[in-house]
Short mmCIF file of C-alpha atoms in Angstrom, two decimals:
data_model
loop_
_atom_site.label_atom_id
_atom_site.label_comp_id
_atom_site.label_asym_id
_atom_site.label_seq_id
_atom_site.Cartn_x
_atom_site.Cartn_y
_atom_site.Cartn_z
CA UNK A 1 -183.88 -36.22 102.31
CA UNK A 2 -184.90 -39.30 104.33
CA UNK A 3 -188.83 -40.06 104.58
CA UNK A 4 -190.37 -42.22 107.15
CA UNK A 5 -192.43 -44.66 105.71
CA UNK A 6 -195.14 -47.24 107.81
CA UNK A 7 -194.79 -50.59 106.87
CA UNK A 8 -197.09 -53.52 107.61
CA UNK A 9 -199.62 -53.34 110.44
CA UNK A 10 -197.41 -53.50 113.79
CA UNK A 11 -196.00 -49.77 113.21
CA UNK A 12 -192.53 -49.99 112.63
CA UNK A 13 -191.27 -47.45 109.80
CA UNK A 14 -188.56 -47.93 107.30
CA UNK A 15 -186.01 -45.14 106.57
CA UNK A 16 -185.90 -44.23 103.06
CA UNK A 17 -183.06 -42.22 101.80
CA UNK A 18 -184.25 -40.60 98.77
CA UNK A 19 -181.36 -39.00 95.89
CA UNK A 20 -181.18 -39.02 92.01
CA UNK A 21 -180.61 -41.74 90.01
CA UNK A 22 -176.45 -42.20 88.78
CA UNK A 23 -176.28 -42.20 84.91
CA UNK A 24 -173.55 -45.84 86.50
CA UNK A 25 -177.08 -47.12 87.65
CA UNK A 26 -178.40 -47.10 84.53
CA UNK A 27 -175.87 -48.35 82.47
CA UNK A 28 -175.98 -50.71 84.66
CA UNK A 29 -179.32 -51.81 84.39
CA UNK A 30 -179.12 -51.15 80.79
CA UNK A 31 -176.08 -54.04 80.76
CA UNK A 32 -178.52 -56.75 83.15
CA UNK A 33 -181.15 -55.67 80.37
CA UNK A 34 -178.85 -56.66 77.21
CA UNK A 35 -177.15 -59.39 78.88
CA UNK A 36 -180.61 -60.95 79.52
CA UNK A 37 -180.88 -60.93 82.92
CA UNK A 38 -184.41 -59.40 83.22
CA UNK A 39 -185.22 -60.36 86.62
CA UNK A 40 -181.57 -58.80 88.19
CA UNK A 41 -182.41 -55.67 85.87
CA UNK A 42 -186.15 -55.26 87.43
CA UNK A 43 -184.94 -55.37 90.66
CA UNK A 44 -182.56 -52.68 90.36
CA UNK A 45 -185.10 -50.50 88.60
CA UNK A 46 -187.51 -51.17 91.18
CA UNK A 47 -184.70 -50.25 93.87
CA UNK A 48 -183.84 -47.01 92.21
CA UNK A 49 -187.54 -46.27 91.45
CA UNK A 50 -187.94 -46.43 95.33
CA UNK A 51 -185.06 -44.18 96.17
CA UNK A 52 -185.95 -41.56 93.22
CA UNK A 53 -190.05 -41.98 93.12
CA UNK A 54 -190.78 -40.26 89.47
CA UNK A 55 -187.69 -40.69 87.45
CA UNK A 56 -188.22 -40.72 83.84
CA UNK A 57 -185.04 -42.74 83.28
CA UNK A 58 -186.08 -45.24 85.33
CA UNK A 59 -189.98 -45.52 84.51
CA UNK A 60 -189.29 -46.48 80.47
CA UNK A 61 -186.81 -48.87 81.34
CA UNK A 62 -189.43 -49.97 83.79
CA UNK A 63 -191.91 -50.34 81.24
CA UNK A 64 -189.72 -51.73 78.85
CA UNK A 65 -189.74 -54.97 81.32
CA UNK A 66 -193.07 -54.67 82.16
CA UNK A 67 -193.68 -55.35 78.26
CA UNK A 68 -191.18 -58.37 78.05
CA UNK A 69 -192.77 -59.80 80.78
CA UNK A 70 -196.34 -59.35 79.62
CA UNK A 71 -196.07 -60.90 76.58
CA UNK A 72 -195.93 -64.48 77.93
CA UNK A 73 -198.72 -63.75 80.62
CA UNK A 74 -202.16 -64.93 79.27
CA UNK A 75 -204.72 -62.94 77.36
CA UNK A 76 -206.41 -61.10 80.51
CA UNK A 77 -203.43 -60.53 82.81
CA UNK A 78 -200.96 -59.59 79.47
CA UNK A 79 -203.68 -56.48 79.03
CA UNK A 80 -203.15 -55.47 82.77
CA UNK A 81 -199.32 -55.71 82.83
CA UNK A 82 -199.88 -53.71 78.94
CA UNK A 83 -201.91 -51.11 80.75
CA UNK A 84 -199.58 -50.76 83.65
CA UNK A 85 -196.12 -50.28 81.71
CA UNK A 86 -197.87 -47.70 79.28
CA UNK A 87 -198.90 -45.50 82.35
CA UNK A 88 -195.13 -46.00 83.46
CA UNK A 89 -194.16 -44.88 79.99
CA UNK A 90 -196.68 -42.04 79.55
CA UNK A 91 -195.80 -40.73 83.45
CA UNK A 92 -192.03 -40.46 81.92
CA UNK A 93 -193.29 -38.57 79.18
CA UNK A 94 -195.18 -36.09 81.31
CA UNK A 95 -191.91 -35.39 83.94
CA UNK A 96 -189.91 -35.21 81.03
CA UNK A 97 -191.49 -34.69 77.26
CA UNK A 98 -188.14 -34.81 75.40
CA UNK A 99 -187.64 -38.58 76.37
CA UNK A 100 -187.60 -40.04 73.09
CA UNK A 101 -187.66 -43.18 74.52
CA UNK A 102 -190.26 -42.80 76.85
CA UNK A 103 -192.73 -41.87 73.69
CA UNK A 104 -191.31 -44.85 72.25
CA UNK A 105 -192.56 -47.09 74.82
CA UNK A 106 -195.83 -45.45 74.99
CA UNK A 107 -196.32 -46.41 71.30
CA UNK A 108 -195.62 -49.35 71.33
CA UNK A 109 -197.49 -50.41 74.65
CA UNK A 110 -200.09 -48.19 72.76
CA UNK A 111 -200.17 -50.59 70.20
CA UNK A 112 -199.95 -53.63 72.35
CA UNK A 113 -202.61 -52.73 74.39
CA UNK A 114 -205.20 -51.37 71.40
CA UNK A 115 -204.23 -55.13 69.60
CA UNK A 116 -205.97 -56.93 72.56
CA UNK A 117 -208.70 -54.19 72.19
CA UNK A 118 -209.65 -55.36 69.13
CA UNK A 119 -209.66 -53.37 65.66
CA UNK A 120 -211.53 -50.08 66.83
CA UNK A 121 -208.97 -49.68 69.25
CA UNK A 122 -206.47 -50.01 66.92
CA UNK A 123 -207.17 -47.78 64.43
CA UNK A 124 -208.14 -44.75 67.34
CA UNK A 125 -204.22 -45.52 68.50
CA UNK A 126 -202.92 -44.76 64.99
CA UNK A 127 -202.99 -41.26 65.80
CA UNK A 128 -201.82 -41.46 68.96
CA UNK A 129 -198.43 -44.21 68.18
CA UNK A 130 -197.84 -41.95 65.26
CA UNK A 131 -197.81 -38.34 67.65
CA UNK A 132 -195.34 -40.30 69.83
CA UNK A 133 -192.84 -41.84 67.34
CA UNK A 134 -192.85 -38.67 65.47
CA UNK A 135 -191.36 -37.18 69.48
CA UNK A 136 -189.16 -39.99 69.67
CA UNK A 137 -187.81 -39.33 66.44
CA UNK A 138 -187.95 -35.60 67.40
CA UNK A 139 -186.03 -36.20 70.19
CA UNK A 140 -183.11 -38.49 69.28
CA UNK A 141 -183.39 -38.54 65.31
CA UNK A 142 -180.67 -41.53 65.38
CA UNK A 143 -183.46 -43.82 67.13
CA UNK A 144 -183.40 -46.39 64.65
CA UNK A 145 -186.31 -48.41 66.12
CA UNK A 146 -188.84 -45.41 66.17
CA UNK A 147 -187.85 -45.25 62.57
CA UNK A 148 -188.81 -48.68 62.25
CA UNK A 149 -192.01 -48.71 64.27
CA UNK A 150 -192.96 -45.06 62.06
CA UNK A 151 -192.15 -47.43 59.36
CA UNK A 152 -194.55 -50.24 60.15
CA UNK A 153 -197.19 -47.47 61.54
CA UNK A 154 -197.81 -46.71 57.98
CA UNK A 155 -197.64 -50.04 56.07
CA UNK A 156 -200.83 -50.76 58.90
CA UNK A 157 -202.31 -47.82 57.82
CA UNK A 158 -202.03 -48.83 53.68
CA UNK A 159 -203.23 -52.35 54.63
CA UNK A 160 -206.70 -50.63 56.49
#
């Protein structure tokens, strides 16, 4: 399908062709993402996030750099760019509930964003970082960083 989209104030529209997302797209931005090259790997996932609006695949993995990035921002904008990738993560989760890695991401930008909430805020997202790395393990049992994060989930919880 190709939409017609305005851009800028003078009137002239952009042709979008809009078409899934290649599983060679995404190992390919999952190779930019483990060879470092954040910046190259955004840019492709904001490419493919334009050509397939709503693609779980591509919103975790969008997320996922949202979070790299916000943790060298400053206090206030690092809690914006926090909020921002967990609604990525969480849409992902609502198109498609058995991403495990989509509740991954939402439990850990859970936790992210609760830590700059202070210590009420962290203890409410207990529940919820627990519901979603129990799906992540549901989902791919072999995650061996949900295991880690359950893991850690409930040394925090001894510690309170």
């Amino acid at each position: 399908a190709v939409v017609s989209t305005q851009s800028g104030h003078y009137g002239r529209g952009a042709a979008i062709d809009l078409r899934d997302v290649t599983a060679e797209e995404l190992a390919e931005c999952d190779s930019l993402y483990d060879a470092g090259k954040l910046t190259d790997c955004e840019d492709k996932l904001v490419e493919l996030n334009t050509v397939s609006p709503g693609d779980d695949e591509v919103l975790w993995r969008l997320a996922r750099i949202k979070w790299i990035y916000g943790k060298g921002y400053q206090s206030n904008h690092q809690h914006k760019v926090f909020h921002v990738a967990h609604a990525m993560a969480c849409e992902a989760a609502e198109i498609n509930p058995d991403n495990g890695n989509a509740h991954r991401w939402i439990a850990v930008l859970g936790h992210f964003r609760a830590e700059k909430e202070g210590i009420k805020a962290g203890v409410l997202n207990m529940e919820a970082m627990k519901y979603h790395l129990d799906r992540a393990i549901e989902c791919n049992p072999d995650d061996n960083i949900a295991w880690t994060l359950f893991g850690h989930c409930y040394m925090e919880l001894a510690e309170m």
